[in-house]
Amino acid sequence: HVQLVESGGDSVQAGESLRLSCVASGYTLPMNMGWFRQAPGKEREGVADINSHGSTRYGDSVKGRFTISKDNDKNTVYLQMNDLQPDDTAIYYCAAGNGLRLIPTAFEIWGQGTQVTVS
């Protein structure tokens, strides 16, 4: 049984950086690990994911600013967010799954979310 717990959300100013962490209990190594976000009035959006080989994908709106990485020994996935903008304000969710696309339905296991606010 896998559980995911996010941390690192905060309130920051535009242009600043933040790093989110997601700690997994249970074996997730064969799975894609991803980050999604949802802002008021918007659908849940794929931010980034990383597969078991280390290959990554990014949503168009964050490409070049955000970086996903993982530490298998610590069972932790990270999202480094640079040059944050007000449009990045959302609840950020960690997720795990074996889906083929960076969309919510391709991921089966979800964390509780962590709030990121940019002003």
PDB file of C-alpha atoms in Angstrom, residues 3-110:
ATOM      1  CA  GLN A   3       0.885   6.674   0.519  1.00  0.00           C
ATOM      2  CA  LEU A   4       2.197  10.050  -0.637  1.00  0.00           C
ATOM      3  CA  VAL A   5       2.769  13.117   1.550  1.00  0.00           C
ATOM      4  CA  GLU A   6       3.651  16.520   0.065  1.00  0.00           C
ATOM      5  CA  SER A   7       5.382  19.370   1.836  1.00  0.00           C
ATOM      6  CA  GLY A   8       7.062  22.671   1.030  1.00  0.00           C
ATOM      7  CA  GLY A   9       4.130  24.804  -0.074  1.00  0.00           C
ATOM      8  CA  ASP A  10       4.322  28.438   0.980  1.00  0.00           C
ATOM      9  CA  SER A  11       3.381  32.010   0.149  1.00  0.00           C
ATOM     10  CA  VAL A  12       6.081  33.773  -1.893  1.00  0.00           C
ATOM     11  CA  GLN A  13       6.619  36.831  -4.064  1.00  0.00           C
ATOM     12  CA  ALA A  14       6.772  36.750  -7.858  1.00  0.00           C
ATOM     13  CA  GLY A  15      10.225  35.808  -9.085  1.00  0.00           C
ATOM     14  CA  GLU A  16      11.102  33.739  -6.036  1.00  0.00           C
ATOM     15  CA  SER A  17      11.751  29.997  -5.877  1.00  0.00           C
ATOM     16  CA  LEU A  18      10.321  27.109  -3.926  1.00  0.00           C
ATOM     17  CA  ARG A  19      10.984  23.387  -3.694  1.00  0.00           C
ATOM     18  CA  LEU A  20       8.231  20.884  -3.020  1.00  0.00           C
ATOM     19  CA  SER A  21       8.873  17.402  -1.650  1.00  0.00           C
ATOM     20  CA  CYS A  22       6.794  14.244  -1.827  1.00  0.00           C
ATOM     21  CA  VAL A  23       7.696  11.344   0.434  1.00  0.00           C
ATOM     22  CA  ALA A  24       6.308   7.939  -0.488  1.00  0.00           C
ATOM     23  CA  SER A  25       5.693   5.109   1.934  1.00  0.00           C
ATOM     24  CA  GLY A  26       5.677   1.853   0.045  1.00  0.00           C
ATOM     25  CA  TYR A  27       7.357   0.778  -3.180  1.00  0.00           C
ATOM     26  CA  THR A  28       6.966   3.249  -6.041  1.00  0.00           C
ATOM     27  CA  LEU A  29      10.103   2.610  -8.100  1.00  0.00           C
ATOM     28  CA  PRO A  30       8.297   1.072 -11.143  1.00  0.00           C
ATOM     29  CA  MET A  31       5.821   3.956 -11.291  1.00  0.00           C
ATOM     30  CA  ASN A  32       5.799   7.336 -12.909  1.00  0.00           C
ATOM     31  CA  MET A  33       5.869  10.037 -10.249  1.00  0.00           C
ATOM     32  CA  GLY A  34       4.167  13.292 -11.103  1.00  0.00           C
ATOM     33  CA  TRP A  35       3.126  16.721  -9.930  1.00  0.00           C
ATOM     34  CA  PHE A  36      -0.242  18.259 -10.747  1.00  0.00           C
ATOM     35  CA  ARG A  37      -1.838  21.528  -9.732  1.00  0.00           C
ATOM     36  CA  GLN A  38      -5.322  22.943  -9.491  1.00  0.00           C
ATOM     37  CA  ALA A  39      -6.246  26.604  -9.196  1.00  0.00           C
ATOM     38  CA  PRO A  40      -9.735  27.992  -8.481  1.00  0.00           C
ATOM     39  CA  GLY A  41     -11.863  27.888 -11.616  1.00  0.00           C
ATOM     40  CA  LYS A  42      -9.412  25.682 -13.515  1.00  0.00           C
ATOM     41  CA  GLU A  43      -9.113  21.977 -14.197  1.00  0.00           C
ATOM     42  CA  ARG A  44      -6.359  19.945 -12.629  1.00  0.00           C
ATOM     43  CA  GLU A  45      -3.233  20.440 -14.737  1.00  0.00           C
ATOM     44  CA  GLY A  46      -0.213  18.229 -15.283  1.00  0.00           C
ATOM     45  CA  VAL A  47       2.977  20.002 -14.188  1.00  0.00           C
ATOM     46  CA  ALA A  48       5.712  17.376 -14.527  1.00  0.00           C
ATOM     47  CA  ASP A  49       6.460  13.694 -14.147  1.00  0.00           C
ATOM     48  CA  ILE A  50       9.437  11.361 -14.102  1.00  0.00           C
ATOM     49  CA  ASN A  51       9.582   7.662 -14.937  1.00  0.00           C
ATOM     50  CA  SER A  52      11.635   4.797 -13.540  1.00  0.00           C
ATOM     51  CA  HIS A  53      14.436   5.509 -16.023  1.00  0.00           C
ATOM     52  CA  GLY A  54      14.667   9.185 -15.073  1.00  0.00           C
ATOM     53  CA  SER A  55      12.982  10.582 -18.189  1.00  0.00           C
ATOM     54  CA  THR A  56      10.863  13.675 -17.570  1.00  0.00           C
ATOM     55  CA  ARG A  57       7.892  15.507 -19.061  1.00  0.00           C
ATOM     56  CA  TYR A  58       6.681  19.028 -18.375  1.00  0.00           C
ATOM     57  CA  GLY A  59       3.573  21.016 -18.965  1.00  0.00           C
ATOM     58  CA  ASP A  60       4.025  23.859 -21.432  1.00  0.00           C
ATOM     59  CA  SER A  61       3.328  26.548 -18.854  1.00  0.00           C
ATOM     60  CA  VAL A  62       6.212  25.500 -16.582  1.00  0.00           C
ATOM     61  CA  LYS A  63       8.808  24.266 -19.071  1.00  0.00           C
ATOM     62  CA  GLY A  64      12.132  25.976 -18.461  1.00  0.00           C
ATOM     63  CA  ARG A  65      11.194  27.124 -14.950  1.00  0.00           C
ATOM     64  CA  PHE A  66      10.374  23.915 -13.050  1.00  0.00           C
ATOM     65  CA  THR A  67      12.470  20.780 -12.595  1.00  0.00           C
ATOM     66  CA  ILE A  68      11.319  17.398 -11.315  1.00  0.00           C
ATOM     67  CA  SER A  69      13.753  14.958  -9.732  1.00  0.00           C
ATOM     68  CA  LYS A  70      13.725  11.974  -7.414  1.00  0.00           C
ATOM     69  CA  ASP A  71      15.884  10.229  -4.865  1.00  0.00           C
ATOM     70  CA  ASN A  72      15.106   6.522  -4.901  1.00  0.00           C
ATOM     71  CA  ASP A  73      17.025   5.814  -1.687  1.00  0.00           C
ATOM     72  CA  LYS A  74      14.885   8.359   0.163  1.00  0.00           C
ATOM     73  CA  ASN A  75      11.692   7.425  -1.702  1.00  0.00           C
ATOM     74  CA  THR A  76      11.192  11.112  -2.406  1.00  0.00           C
ATOM     75  CA  VAL A  77      10.309  13.149  -5.483  1.00  0.00           C
ATOM     76  CA  TYR A  78      10.975  16.892  -5.707  1.00  0.00           C
ATOM     77  CA  LEU A  79       9.669  19.797  -7.712  1.00  0.00           C
ATOM     78  CA  GLN A  80      12.031  22.756  -7.950  1.00  0.00           C
ATOM     79  CA  MET A  81      10.035  25.822  -8.959  1.00  0.00           C
ATOM     80  CA  ASN A  82      11.947  28.895 -10.125  1.00  0.00           C
ATOM     81  CA  ASP A  83      10.750  32.332 -11.214  1.00  0.00           C
ATOM     82  CA  LEU A  84       7.328  31.766  -9.711  1.00  0.00           C
ATOM     83  CA  GLN A  85       4.478  33.870 -11.076  1.00  0.00           C
ATOM     84  CA  PRO A  86       0.953  34.614  -9.799  1.00  0.00           C
ATOM     85  CA  ASP A  87      -0.472  32.168 -12.364  1.00  0.00           C
ATOM     86  CA  ASP A  88       1.413  29.407 -10.547  1.00  0.00           C
ATOM     87  CA  THR A  89      -0.833  29.853  -7.507  1.00  0.00           C
ATOM     88  CA  ALA A  90      -2.582  26.529  -6.913  1.00  0.00           C
ATOM     89  CA  ILE A  91      -2.800  23.473  -4.758  1.00  0.00           C
ATOM     90  CA  TYR A  92       0.003  21.158  -5.850  1.00  0.00           C
ATOM     91  CA  TYR A  93      -0.519  17.394  -5.717  1.00  0.00           C
ATOM     92  CA  CYS A  94       1.963  14.564  -5.859  1.00  0.00           C
ATOM     93  CA  ALA A  95       0.799  11.459  -7.727  1.00  0.00           C
ATOM     94  CA  ALA A  96       2.006   7.997  -8.751  1.00  0.00           C
ATOM     95  CA  GLY A  97       0.896   5.714 -11.552  1.00  0.00           C
ATOM     96  CA  ASN A  98       1.731   3.910 -14.774  1.00  0.00           C
ATOM     97  CA  GLY A  99      -0.311   5.983 -17.213  1.00  0.00           C
ATOM     98  CA  LEU A 100       0.903   6.969 -20.669  1.00  0.00           C
ATOM     99  CA  ARG A 101       0.133  10.699 -20.480  1.00  0.00           C
ATOM    100  CA  LEU A 102       0.607  13.564 -18.047  1.00  0.00           C
ATOM    101  CA  ILE A 103      -3.088  13.729 -17.194  1.00  0.00           C
ATOM    102  CA  PRO A 104      -4.835  13.051 -13.877  1.00  0.00           C
ATOM    103  CA  THR A 105      -6.570   9.856 -15.027  1.00  0.00           C
ATOM    104  CA  ALA A 106      -3.207   8.230 -15.764  1.00  0.00           C
ATOM    105  CA  PHE A 107      -2.236   8.397 -12.085  1.00  0.00           C
ATOM    106  CA  GLU A 108      -3.835   6.241  -9.407  1.00  0.00           C
ATOM    107  CA  ILE A 109      -2.291   7.323  -6.084  1.00  0.00           C
ATOM    108  CA  TRP A 110      -2.508  10.885  -4.804  1.00  0.00           C
TER     109      TRP A 110
END
